[in-house]
Coordinates of N, CA and C in Angstrom, one line a residue:
X23 N -16.5 17.5 11.3 CA -15.1 17.2 11.6 C -14.6 16.1 10.7
X24 N -13.4 16.3 10.1 CA -12.8 15.2 9.3 C -12.6 14.0 10.2
X25 N -12.6 12.8 9.6 CA -12.6 11.6 10.3 C -11.3 11.2 10.9
X26 N -10.2 11.8 10.4 CA -8.8 11.5 10.9 C -8.2 12.7 11.5
X27 N -8.9 13.7 11.9 CA -8.3 14.9 12.6 C -7.5 14.4 13.8
X28 N -6.3 14.9 13.9 CA -5.4 14.6 15.0 C -4.6 13.3 14.8
X29 N -4.8 12.6 13.8 CA -4.1 11.4 13.5 C -2.8 11.7 12.6
X30 N -1.8 10.9 12.7 CA -0.6 11.0 11.9 C -0.5 9.7 11.0
X31 N -0.4 9.9 9.7 CA -0.3 8.8 8.8 C 1.1 8.8 8.1
X32 N 1.6 7.6 7.8 CA 2.8 7.5 7.0 C 2.4 6.6 5.8
X33 N 2.8 7.2 4.6 CA 2.5 6.5 3.4 C 3.8 6.3 2.6
X34 N 4.1 5.0 2.3 CA 5.3 4.8 1.5 C 4.9 4.7 0.0
X35 N 5.9 4.9 -0.8 CA 5.7 4.9 -2.3 C 4.7 6.0 -2.7
X36 N 4.9 7.2 -2.1 CA 3.9 8.3 -2.2 C 4.3 9.3 -3.2
X37 N 5.3 9.1 -4.0 CA 5.7 10.2 -4.9 C 4.7 10.4 -6.1
X38 N 3.9 9.4 -6.4 CA 3.0 9.5 -7.6 C 2.0 8.5 -7.5
X39 N 1.1 8.5 -8.5 CA 0.1 7.4 -8.6 C -0.8 7.1 -7.4
X40 N -1.0 5.9 -7.2 CA -1.9 5.5 -6.1 C -1.4 5.9 -4.7
X41 N -0.1 5.9 -4.5 CA 0.5 6.3 -3.2 C 0.2 7.8 -2.9
X42 N 0.4 8.6 -4.0 CA 0.1 10.0 -3.8 C -1.4 10.2 -3.6
X43 N -2.3 9.5 -4.2 CA -3.7 9.6 -4.0 C -4.1 9.2 -2.6
X44 N -3.5 8.1 -2.1 CA -3.7 7.7 -0.7 C -3.3 8.9 0.3
X45 N -2.1 9.5 0.1 CA -1.6 10.5 0.9 C -2.6 11.7 0.9
X46 N -3.0 12.1 -0.3 CA -3.9 13.3 -0.4 C -5.2 13.0 0.3
X47 N -5.7 11.8 0.2 CA -7.0 11.5 0.8 C -6.9 11.5 2.3
X48 N -5.9 11.0 2.8 CA -5.7 11.0 4.3 C -5.6 12.4 4.8
X49 N -4.9 13.2 4.1 CA -4.7 14.6 4.5 C -6.1 15.3 4.4
X50 N -6.9 15.0 3.4 CA -8.2 15.6 3.2 C -9.1 15.3 4.4
X51 N -8.9 14.1 5.0 CA -9.7 13.7 6.2 C -9.1 14.2 7.5
X52 N -8.1 15.0 7.4 CA -7.6 15.7 8.6 C -6.3 15.1 9.2
X53 N -5.7 14.1 8.6 CA -4.5 13.5 9.1 C -3.3 14.4 8.7
X54 N -2.3 14.4 9.6 CA -1.0 14.9 9.2 C -0.3 13.7 8.5
X55 N 0.4 14.0 7.4 CA 0.9 12.8 6.6 C 2.4 13.0 6.3
X56 N 3.1 11.9 6.6 CA 4.5 11.8 6.3 C 4.5 11.0 5.0
X57 N 4.9 11.6 3.9 CA 5.0 10.9 2.6 C 6.4 10.5 2.3
X58 N 6.6 9.3 1.8 CA 8.0 8.9 1.6 C 8.1 8.1 0.3
X59 N 9.3 8.1 -0.3 CA 9.5 7.4 -1.5 C 11.0 7.2 -1.6
X60 N 11.5 6.5 -2.6 CA 12.9 6.3 -2.8 C 13.6 7.6 -3.1
X61 N 12.9 8.5 -3.8 CA 13.3 9.9 -3.9 C 12.3 10.8 -3.2
X62 N 12.8 11.9 -2.8 CA 12.0 12.8 -1.9 C 10.7 13.2 -2.7
X63 N 9.6 12.9 -2.1 CA 8.3 13.1 -2.8 C 7.8 14.5 -2.5
X64 N 8.5 15.5 -3.0 CA 8.2 16.9 -2.7 C 6.9 17.3 -3.4
X65 N 6.6 16.8 -4.6 CA 5.4 17.2 -5.3 C 4.1 16.8 -4.5
X66 N 4.1 15.6 -3.9 CA 3.0 15.2 -3.1 C 2.9 16.0 -1.8
X67 N 4.0 16.3 -1.2 CA 4.0 17.1 0.0 C 3.4 18.5 -0.3
X68 N 3.9 19.1 -1.4 CA 3.5 20.4 -1.8 C 2.0 20.5 -2.1
X69 N 1.5 19.4 -2.8 CA 0.1 19.4 -3.1 C -0.8 19.4 -1.9
X70 N -0.4 18.6 -0.9 CA -1.1 18.5 0.4 C -1.1 19.8 1.1
X71 N 0.0 20.5 1.2 CA 0.2 21.8 1.9 C -0.7 22.8 1.1
X72 N -0.6 22.8 -0.2 CA -1.3 23.8 -1.0 C -2.8 23.6 -0.8
X73 N -3.3 22.4 -0.4 CA -4.7 22.2 -0.2 C -5.1 22.5 1.3
X74 N -4.1 22.9 2.1 CA -4.4 23.3 3.4 C -4.1 22.2 4.5
X75 N -3.4 21.1 4.0 CA -3.1 20.0 4.9 C -1.7 20.1 5.5
X76 N -1.3 19.2 6.3 CA 0.0 19.1 6.9 C 0.7 17.9 6.3
X77 N 1.9 18.1 5.9 CA 2.7 17.0 5.3 C 4.2 17.2 5.5
X78 N 4.9 16.1 5.6 CA 6.3 16.0 5.7 C 6.8 15.0 4.6
X79 N 7.8 15.4 3.8 CA 8.3 14.5 2.8 C 9.7 14.0 3.3
X80 N 9.8 12.7 3.1 CA 11.0 12.0 3.5 C 11.5 11.0 2.4
X81 N 12.8 11.0 2.1 CA 13.3 10.0 1.1 C 13.6 8.8 1.9
X82 N 13.1 7.7 1.6 CA 13.3 6.4 2.3 C 13.3 5.2 1.4
X83 N 14.3 4.3 1.7 CA 14.4 3.1 1.0 C 13.8 2.0 1.9
X84 N 12.6 1.4 1.5 CA 11.9 0.5 2.4 C 12.6 -0.8 2.6
X85 N 13.7 -1.1 1.8 CA 14.5 -2.3 2.1 C 15.6 -2.0 3.1
X86 N 15.7 -0.8 3.6 CA 16.8 -0.4 4.5 C 16.2 -0.2 5.9
X87 N 16.5 -1.0 6.9 CA 15.9 -0.8 8.3 C 16.3 0.6 8.8
X88 N 17.5 1.0 8.5 CA 18.0 2.3 9.0 C 17.2 3.4 8.4
X89 N 16.9 3.3 7.1 CA 16.2 4.4 6.4 C 14.8 4.5 6.9
X90 N 14.1 3.4 7.1 CA 12.7 3.5 7.5 C 12.6 3.9 9.0
X91 N 13.6 3.5 9.8 CA 13.6 3.9 11.2 C 13.7 5.5 11.2
X92 N 14.5 6.0 10.4 CA 14.7 7.5 10.3 C 13.3 8.1 9.8
X93 N 12.7 7.5 8.9 CA 11.4 8.0 8.4 C 10.4 8.1 9.6
X94 N 10.3 7.0 10.4 CA 9.3 7.0 11.5 C 9.7 8.1 12.5
X95 N 11.0 8.1 12.8 CA 11.5 9.1 13.8 C 11.2 10.5 13.4
X96 N 11.4 10.8 12.1 CA 11.1 12.2 11.6 C 9.6 12.5 11.7
X97 N 8.8 11.5 11.4 CA 7.3 11.7 11.5 C 6.9 12.0 12.9
X98 N 7.4 11.2 13.9 CA 7.1 11.4 15.3 C 7.6 12.7 15.8
X99 N 8.8 13.1 15.4 CA 9.4 14.3 15.9 C 8.6 15.5 15.4
X100 N 8.1 15.4 14.1 CA 7.4 16.6 13.5 C 5.9 16.6 14.0
X101 N 5.3 15.4 14.1 CA 3.8 15.5 14.4 C 3.4 14.8 15.7
X102 N 4.3 14.1 16.4 CA 4.0 13.7 17.7 C 3.5 12.3 17.9
X103 N 3.2 11.6 16.8 CA 2.7 10.2 16.9 C 2.8 9.5 15.5
X104 N 2.5 8.3 15.5 CA 2.4 7.5 14.2 C 1.2 6.6 14.4
X105 N 0.1 7.0 13.9 CA -1.2 6.3 14.1 C -1.6 5.4 12.9
X106 N -1.1 5.7 11.7 CA -1.5 4.9 10.5 C -0.3 4.7 9.7
X107 N -0.1 3.5 9.3 CA 1.0 3.1 8.3 C 0.3 2.5 7.1
X108 N 0.6 3.1 5.9 CA 0.1 2.5 4.7 C 1.3 2.0 3.9
X109 N 1.5 0.7 3.9 CA 2.6 0.0 3.2 C 2.3 -0.1 1.7
X110 N 2.5 1.0 1.0 CA 2.1 1.1 -0.4 C 3.3 0.8 -1.3
X111 N 4.5 1.1 -0.9 CA 5.7 1.0 -1.8 C 5.8 -0.4 -2.4
X112 N 6.0 -0.5 -3.7 CA 6.1 -1.8 -4.3 C 6.5 -1.7 -5.7
X113 N 7.0 -2.8 -6.3 CA 7.3 -2.9 -7.7 C 6.2 -3.6 -8.4
X114 N 5.6 -2.9 -9.4 CA 4.6 -3.5 -10.3 C 4.5 -2.8 -11.6
X115 N 4.3 -1.5 -11.6 CA 4.0 -0.7 -12.8 C 5.0 -0.8 -13.9
X116 N 6.3 -1.1 -13.5 CA 7.3 -1.2 -14.5 C 7.7 -2.6 -14.9
X117 N 7.0 -3.6 -14.3 CA 7.3 -5.0 -14.6 C 6.7 -5.3 -16.0
X118 N 7.3 -6.3 -16.7 CA 6.7 -6.8 -17.9 C 6.2 -8.2 -17.7
X119 N 5.1 -8.5 -18.4 CA 4.6 -9.9 -18.4 C 5.5 -10.8 -19.1
X120 N 5.7 -12.0 -18.4 CA 6.6 -13.0 -19.0 C 6.4 -14.3 -18.3
X121 N 6.7 -15.4 -19.0 CA 6.6 -16.8 -18.4 C 7.5 -16.9 -17.2
X122 N 7.1 -17.7 -16.2 CA 7.9 -17.7 -15.0 C 9.4 -18.1 -15.2
X123 N 9.6 -18.9 -16.2 CA 11.0 -19.4 -16.4 C 11.8 -18.4 -17.2
X124 N 11.2 -17.2 -17.5 CA 12.0 -16.1 -18.1 C 12.2 -15.0 -17.1
X125 N 11.8 -15.2 -15.9 CA 12.1 -14.2 -14.8 C 13.5 -14.4 -14.3
X126 N 14.3 -13.3 -14.4 CA 15.7 -13.4 -13.9 C 15.7 -13.5 -12.4
X127 N 16.6 -14.2 -11.8 CA 16.7 -14.4 -10.4 C 16.8 -13.0 -9.7
X128 N 17.6 -12.1 -10.4 CA 17.8 -10.8 -9.8 C 16.5 -10.0 -9.8
X129 N 15.6 -10.2 -10.8 CA 14.3 -9.5 -10.8 C 13.4 -10.1 -9.7
X130 N 13.4 -11.4 -9.6 CA 12.6 -12.1 -8.5 C 13.0 -11.5 -7.2
X131 N 14.4 -11.4 -6.9 CA 14.8 -10.9 -5.6 C 14.5 -9.5 -5.4
X132 N 14.5 -8.7 -6.4 CA 14.2 -7.2 -6.3 C 12.7 -7.1 -5.9
X133 N 11.8 -7.8 -6.6 CA 10.4 -7.8 -6.3 C 10.1 -8.2 -4.8
X134 N 10.7 -9.3 -4.4 CA 10.6 -9.8 -3.0 C 11.1 -8.8 -2.0
X135 N 12.2 -8.2 -2.3 CA 12.9 -7.2 -1.4 C 12.0 -6.0 -1.1
X136 N 11.4 -5.5 -2.2 CA 10.6 -4.3 -2.0 C 9.2 -4.6 -1.5
X137 N 8.5 -5.6 -2.2 CA 7.1 -5.9 -1.9 C 6.9 -6.6 -0.6
X138 N 7.8 -7.5 -0.2 CA 7.6 -8.3 1.0 C 8.5 -7.7 2.2
X139 N 9.8 -7.7 1.9 CA 10.7 -7.3 3.0 C 10.5 -5.8 3.3
X140 N 10.1 -5.0 2.3 CA 9.9 -3.6 2.6 C 8.7 -3.4 3.5
X141 N 7.6 -4.2 3.3 CA 6.5 -4.1 4.2 C 6.9 -4.5 5.6
X142 N 7.7 -5.6 5.7 CA 8.2 -6.0 7.0 C 9.0 -4.9 7.7
X143 N 10.0 -4.3 7.0 CA 10.9 -3.3 7.6 C 10.1 -2.1 8.1
X144 N 9.1 -1.6 7.3 CA 8.4 -0.4 7.7 C 7.5 -0.8 8.9
X145 N 6.9 -1.9 8.9 CA 6.0 -2.3 10.0 C 6.9 -2.5 11.3
X146 N 8.0 -3.1 11.2 CA 8.9 -3.3 12.3 C 9.3 -2.0 12.9
X147 N 9.5 -1.0 12.0 CA 10.0 0.3 12.5 C 8.9 1.1 13.2
X148 N 7.6 1.0 12.8 CA 6.6 1.8 13.3 C 5.9 1.2 14.6
X149 N 6.0 -0.1 14.7 CA 5.2 -0.8 15.8 C 5.6 -0.4 17.2
X150 N 6.9 -0.1 17.5 CA 7.2 0.4 18.8 C 6.5 1.6 19.2
X151 N 6.4 2.6 18.3 CA 5.7 3.8 18.5 C 4.2 3.5 18.8
X152 N 3.6 2.7 17.9 CA 2.2 2.3 18.1 C 1.9 1.6 19.4
X153 N 2.9 0.7 19.8 CA 2.7 0.1 21.1 C 2.7 1.1 22.3
X154 N 3.6 2.0 22.2 CA 3.7 3.0 23.2 C 2.4 3.9 23.3
X155 N 1.7 4.0 22.2 CA 0.5 4.8 22.2 C -0.7 3.9 22.6
X156 N -0.6 2.6 22.4 CA -1.7 1.7 22.7 C -2.7 1.6 21.6
X157 N -2.3 2.0 20.4 CA -3.2 1.9 19.2 C -2.4 2.2 17.9
X158 N -3.0 1.7 16.9 CA -2.4 1.9 15.5 C -3.2 1.2 14.5
X159 N -3.1 1.7 13.2 CA -3.7 1.0 12.1 C -2.6 0.8 11.1
X160 N -2.3 -0.5 10.7 CA -1.4 -0.9 9.7 C -2.2 -1.4 8.5
X161 N -2.0 -0.7 7.3 CA -2.8 -1.1 6.1 C -1.8 -1.5 5.1
X162 N -1.8 -2.8 4.7 CA -0.9 -3.4 3.7 C -1.6 -3.4 2.4
X163 N -0.8 -3.5 1.3 CA -1.4 -3.5 0.0 C -1.0 -4.8 -0.7
X164 N -2.0 -5.6 -1.0 CA -1.8 -6.9 -1.7 C -2.3 -6.7 -3.2
X165 N -3.0 -7.6 -3.7 CA -3.5 -7.5 -5.1 C -4.5 -8.6 -5.4
X166 N -5.5 -8.2 -6.2 CA -6.5 -9.2 -6.6 C -5.9 -10.4 -7.4
X167 N -4.7 -10.2 -7.9 CA -4.0 -11.3 -8.6 C -3.8 -12.5 -7.8
X168 N -3.7 -12.3 -6.5 CA -3.5 -13.4 -5.5 C -4.6 -14.4 -5.6
X169 N -5.8 -13.9 -5.7 CA -7.0 -14.8 -5.7 C -7.4 -15.3 -7.1
X170 N -6.8 -14.6 -8.1 CA -7.0 -15.1 -9.5 C -6.0 -16.2 -9.9
X171 N -4.8 -16.1 -9.2 CA -3.7 -16.9 -9.7 C -3.2 -16.4 -11.1
X172 N -3.2 -15.1 -11.3 CA -2.9 -14.5 -12.6 C -1.5 -15.0 -13.1
X173 N -1.5 -15.4 -14.3 CA -0.2 -15.9 -14.9 C 0.7 -14.7 -15.4
X174 N 1.9 -15.1 -15.8 CA 2.9 -14.2 -16.4 C 3.5 -13.1 -15.5
X175 N 3.2 -13.2 -14.2 CA 3.9 -12.4 -13.3 C 4.0 -13.1 -12.0
X176 N 4.7 -14.2 -12.0 CA 4.7 -15.1 -10.8 C 5.4 -14.4 -9.6
X177 N 6.4 -13.6 -9.9 CA 7.1 -13.0 -8.8 C 6.2 -12.0 -8.1
X178 N 5.5 -11.2 -8.9 CA 4.6 -10.2 -8.3 C 3.4 -10.9 -7.5
X179 N 2.8 -11.9 -8.1 CA 1.7 -12.5 -7.5 C 2.1 -13.2 -6.2
X180 N 3.3 -13.9 -6.2 CA 3.8 -14.5 -5.0 C 4.1 -13.5 -3.9
X181 N 4.7 -12.4 -4.3 CA 5.0 -11.4 -3.3 C 3.7 -10.8 -2.6
X182 N 2.6 -10.7 -3.4 CA 1.4 -10.2 -2.8 C 0.6 -11.2 -2.1
X183 N 0.8 -12.5 -2.4 CA 0.2 -13.6 -1.6 C 0.9 -13.6 -0.2
X184 N 2.2 -13.3 -0.2 CA 2.9 -13.2 1.1 C 2.3 -12.1 2.0
X185 N 1.9 -11.0 1.4 CA 1.4 -9.9 2.1 C 0.0 -10.3 2.8
X186 N -0.8 -11.1 2.1 CA -2.0 -11.6 2.7 C -1.7 -12.4 4.0
X187 N -0.7 -13.3 3.9 CA -0.4 -14.1 5.0 C 0.3 -13.3 6.1
X188 N 1.1 -12.3 5.7 CA 1.7 -11.4 6.7 C 0.7 -10.7 7.5
X189 N -0.4 -10.2 6.8 CA -1.5 -9.4 7.4 C -2.2 -10.3 8.5
X190 N -2.5 -11.5 8.1 CA -3.2 -12.4 9.0 C -2.4 -12.7 10.3
X191 N -1.1 -13.1 10.1 CA -0.3 -13.5 11.2 C 0.0 -12.3 12.1
X192 N 0.3 -11.2 11.5 CA 0.7 -10.0 12.3 C -0.6 -9.5 13.1
X193 N -1.7 -9.6 12.5 CA -3.0 -9.2 13.2 C -3.1 -10.0 14.5
X194 N -2.8 -11.2 14.5 CA -2.9 -12.0 15.7 C -1.9 -11.7 16.8
X195 N -0.7 -11.3 16.3 CA 0.4 -10.9 17.2 C 0.1 -9.6 17.9
X196 N -0.5 -8.7 17.2 CA -0.7 -7.3 17.7 C -2.1 -7.0 18.2
X197 N -3.0 -7.9 18.0 CA -4.4 -7.6 18.4 C -4.6 -7.2 19.8
X198 N -3.9 -7.8 20.7 CA -4.0 -7.5 22.1 C -3.4 -6.2 22.5
X199 N -2.7 -5.5 21.6 CA -2.0 -4.2 21.9 C -2.7 -3.0 21.2
X200 N -3.9 -3.3 20.7 CA -4.6 -2.2 20.2 C -4.2 -1.8 18.7
X201 N -3.5 -2.6 18.1 CA -3.0 -2.4 16.7 C -3.7 -3.3 15.8
X202 N -4.4 -2.7 14.8 CA -5.2 -3.4 13.8 C -4.3 -3.5 12.5
X203 N -4.4 -4.7 11.9 CA -3.6 -4.9 10.7 C -4.6 -5.5 9.6
X204 N -4.7 -4.7 8.6 CA -5.6 -5.1 7.5 C -5.0 -4.9 6.1
X205 N -5.6 -5.3 5.1 CA -5.0 -5.3 3.8 C -6.0 -4.9 2.7
X206 N -5.6 -4.1 1.7 CA -6.4 -3.8 0.5 C -5.8 -4.6 -0.6
X207 N -6.6 -5.2 -1.4 CA -6.1 -6.0 -2.6 C -6.8 -5.3 -3.8
X208 N -6.1 -4.4 -4.4 CA -6.7 -3.7 -5.6 C -6.7 -4.7 -6.8
X209 N -7.6 -4.4 -7.8 CA -7.5 -5.0 -9.1 C -6.5 -4.1 -9.9
X210 N -6.5 -4.3 -11.2 CA -5.7 -3.5 -12.1 C -6.2 -2.0 -12.1
X211 N -5.3 -1.1 -11.6 CA -5.7 0.3 -11.5 C -4.9 1.1 -12.5
X212 N -5.6 2.0 -13.2 CA -4.9 2.7 -14.2 C -4.1 3.9 -13.7
X213 N -3.0 3.5 -13.0 CA -2.1 4.5 -12.5 C -1.2 5.0 -13.6
X214 N -0.4 6.0 -13.4 CA 0.4 6.6 -14.4 C 1.4 5.6 -15.0
X215 N 2.0 4.8 -14.1 CA 3.0 3.8 -14.5 C 2.3 2.7 -15.4
X216 N 1.1 2.3 -15.0 CA 0.4 1.3 -15.8 C 0.1 1.8 -17.2
X217 N -0.4 3.0 -17.2 CA -0.8 3.6 -18.5 C 0.3 3.7 -19.5
X218 N 1.6 3.9 -19.1 CA 2.7 4.0 -20.0 C 3.4 2.7 -20.2
X219 N 3.0 1.6 -19.5 CA 3.7 0.3 -19.6 C 3.1 -0.4 -20.8
X220 N 3.9 -0.8 -21.8 CA 3.3 -1.5 -23.0 C 2.8 -2.9 -22.6
X221 N 3.2 -3.4 -21.5 CA 2.7 -4.7 -21.0 C 1.2 -4.7 -20.8
X222 N 0.6 -3.5 -20.5 CA -0.8 -3.3 -20.2 C -1.5 -2.7 -21.4
X223 N -1.3 -3.3 -22.5 CA -1.9 -2.8 -23.8 C -3.4 -2.9 -23.7
X224 N -4.1 -2.4 -24.7 CA -5.5 -2.3 -24.7 C -6.2 -3.6 -24.5
X225 N -5.8 -4.7 -25.1 CA -6.5 -6.0 -25.0 C -6.4 -6.5 -23.5
X226 N -5.2 -6.3 -22.9 CA -5.1 -6.8 -21.5 C -6.0 -6.1 -20.6
X227 N -6.1 -4.8 -20.7 CA -7.0 -4.0 -19.9 C -8.4 -4.3 -20.2
X228 N -8.8 -4.4 -21.5 CA -10.1 -4.7 -21.8 C -10.6 -6.1 -21.3
X229 N -9.7 -7.1 -21.3 CA -10.1 -8.4 -20.8 C -10.2 -8.3 -19.3
X230 N -9.4 -7.5 -18.6 CA -9.6 -7.3 -17.2 C -10.9 -6.7 -16.8
X231 N -11.2 -5.6 -17.6 CA -12.5 -5.0 -17.3 C -13.7 -5.9 -17.6
X232 N -13.6 -6.7 -18.6 CA -14.6 -7.7 -18.9 C -14.9 -8.7 -17.8
X233 N -13.9 -9.0 -17.0 CA -14.1 -9.9 -15.9 C -14.8 -9.3 -14.7
X234 N -15.0 -8.0 -14.7 CA -15.6 -7.4 -13.5 C -17.1 -7.3 -13.6
X235 N -17.7 -7.3 -12.4 CA -19.2 -7.0 -12.4 C -19.5 -5.6 -12.7
X236 N -18.6 -4.7 -12.3 CA -18.7 -3.2 -12.6 C -17.7 -3.0 -13.8
X237 N -18.2 -2.9 -15.0 CA -17.4 -3.0 -16.2 C -16.8 -1.6 -16.6
X238 N -15.8 -1.2 -15.9 CA -15.1 0.0 -16.2 C -13.7 -0.1 -15.7
X239 N -12.8 0.8 -16.2 CA -11.4 0.8 -15.6 C -11.4 1.3 -14.2
X240 N -10.5 0.9 -13.4 CA -10.3 1.4 -12.1 C -9.3 2.5 -12.0
X241 N -9.7 3.5 -11.2 CA -8.8 4.7 -11.0 C -8.3 4.7 -9.5
X242 N -7.2 5.4 -9.2 CA -6.7 5.4 -7.9 C -7.8 5.8 -6.9
X243 N -8.7 6.8 -7.2 CA -9.7 7.2 -6.3 C -10.7 6.2 -5.9
X244 N -10.8 5.1 -6.7 CA -11.7 4.0 -6.3 C -11.3 3.3 -5.1
X245 N -10.0 3.4 -4.7 CA -9.5 2.7 -3.5 C -9.6 3.6 -2.2
X246 N -10.0 4.8 -2.3 CA -9.9 5.8 -1.2 C -11.0 5.4 -0.1
X247 N -12.2 5.1 -0.5 CA -13.2 4.8 0.5 C -12.7 3.7 1.5
X248 N -12.2 2.6 0.9 CA -11.7 1.5 1.7 C -10.5 1.9 2.6
X249 N -9.6 2.7 2.0 CA -8.5 3.2 2.8 C -8.9 4.0 4.0
X250 N -9.8 4.9 3.8 CA -10.3 5.8 4.9 C -11.0 4.9 6.0
X251 N -11.8 4.0 5.5 CA -12.5 3.1 6.5 C -11.5 2.3 7.3
X252 N -10.5 1.8 6.7 CA -9.5 1.0 7.5 C -8.6 1.9 8.4
X253 N -8.5 3.2 8.1 CA -7.7 4.1 8.9 C -8.5 4.7 10.0
X254 N -9.8 4.8 9.9 CA -10.7 5.5 10.8 C -11.2 4.6 12.0
X255 N -11.7 5.1 13.0 CA -12.3 4.3 14.1 C -13.4 3.4 13.7
X256 N -14.0 3.6 12.6 CA -15.1 2.8 12.1 C -14.7 1.3 12.0
X257 N -13.4 1.1 11.7 CA -12.9 -0.3 11.6 C -12.2 -0.9 12.8
X258 N -12.4 -0.3 14.0 CA -11.7 -0.7 15.2 C -11.9 -2.2 15.6
X259 N -13.0 -2.8 15.1 CA -13.2 -4.2 15.4 C -12.9 -5.1 14.2
X260 N -12.1 -4.6 13.3 CA -11.7 -5.4 12.1 C -10.2 -5.5 12.1
X261 N -9.7 -6.8 12.0 CA -8.3 -7.0 11.8 C -8.0 -8.3 11.2
X262 N -6.9 -8.4 10.5 CA -6.5 -9.6 9.8 C -7.2 -9.8 8.5
X263 N -7.9 -8.8 8.0 CA -8.8 -9.0 6.8 C -8.1 -8.4 5.5
X264 N -8.4 -9.0 4.4 CA -8.0 -8.5 3.1 C -9.3 -8.2 2.3
X265 N -9.4 -6.9 1.9 CA -10.6 -6.5 1.2 C -10.2 -6.2 -0.3
X266 N -10.8 -7.0 -1.2 CA -10.5 -6.8 -2.6 C -11.4 -5.7 -3.2
X267 N -10.7 -4.8 -3.8 CA -11.4 -3.6 -4.4 C -11.1 -3.6 -5.9
X268 N -11.9 -4.3 -6.7 CA -11.6 -4.5 -8.1 C -12.9 -4.5 -9.0
X269 N -14.0 -3.9 -8.5 CA -15.2 -3.9 -9.3 C -15.8 -5.2 -9.5
X270 N -15.5 -6.2 -8.6 CA -16.2 -7.5 -8.6 C -15.6 -8.5 -9.6
X271 N -14.3 -8.3 -9.9 CA -13.6 -9.4 -10.7 C -13.3 -10.6 -9.8
X272 N -12.9 -10.3 -8.6 CA -12.7 -11.4 -7.6 C -13.8 -11.2 -6.6
X273 N -14.4 -12.3 -6.2 CA -15.3 -12.3 -5.1 C -15.0 -13.4 -4.1
X274 N -14.6 -13.1 -2.9 CA -14.2 -14.1 -1.9 C -14.7 -13.8 -0.5

């Protein structure tokens, strides 16, 4: 039996790349999946259904409390519960590397709105349903850059450092209610957006790979084992933790 049979998962930022890979993997393990993105992620939904899974596609703006409340309501109406939330939506792949004093205030605010407040809004929307069930798994997405102090993207690194603190504090608030809150911190993953972004030219990627104990590029599928572990009953005694998945560039 698949490890997530009977569970319902919600994945934000699931139209492509890592988010789509997360959604496909959860469905493969038996979960019914609500996939969402700023635009309707029909391709991800269709791929899950074509592979024999259950999926619902919802257009949702993670910075809008009304929009994410509708997302959760549609998932519960369609599938009957909300057991897993993967807070994957974020701004990264389209950002350019630049000194901190060249980051426009508007760009700073946009990164914080999506990466930090978006995680807050989606979590706040789903927790009432998880409380009513007496269980739930919230999986946030940070970044290995937090532990490196990576330069030239201060807004992104700051936003992902906030997610580590968010995970720890929320885990203590919700632990007594059967809701586990954990975090994955990927290294540089060669998603579609990263591959086409000139900021991640060959030298940057090569230097990143050179810093790893496992010296190869990371692919979205490299994150799946950790995702499924944090979603499944195997991790029921784990909360408040951030697991770095980057081939051993960061060790903490």
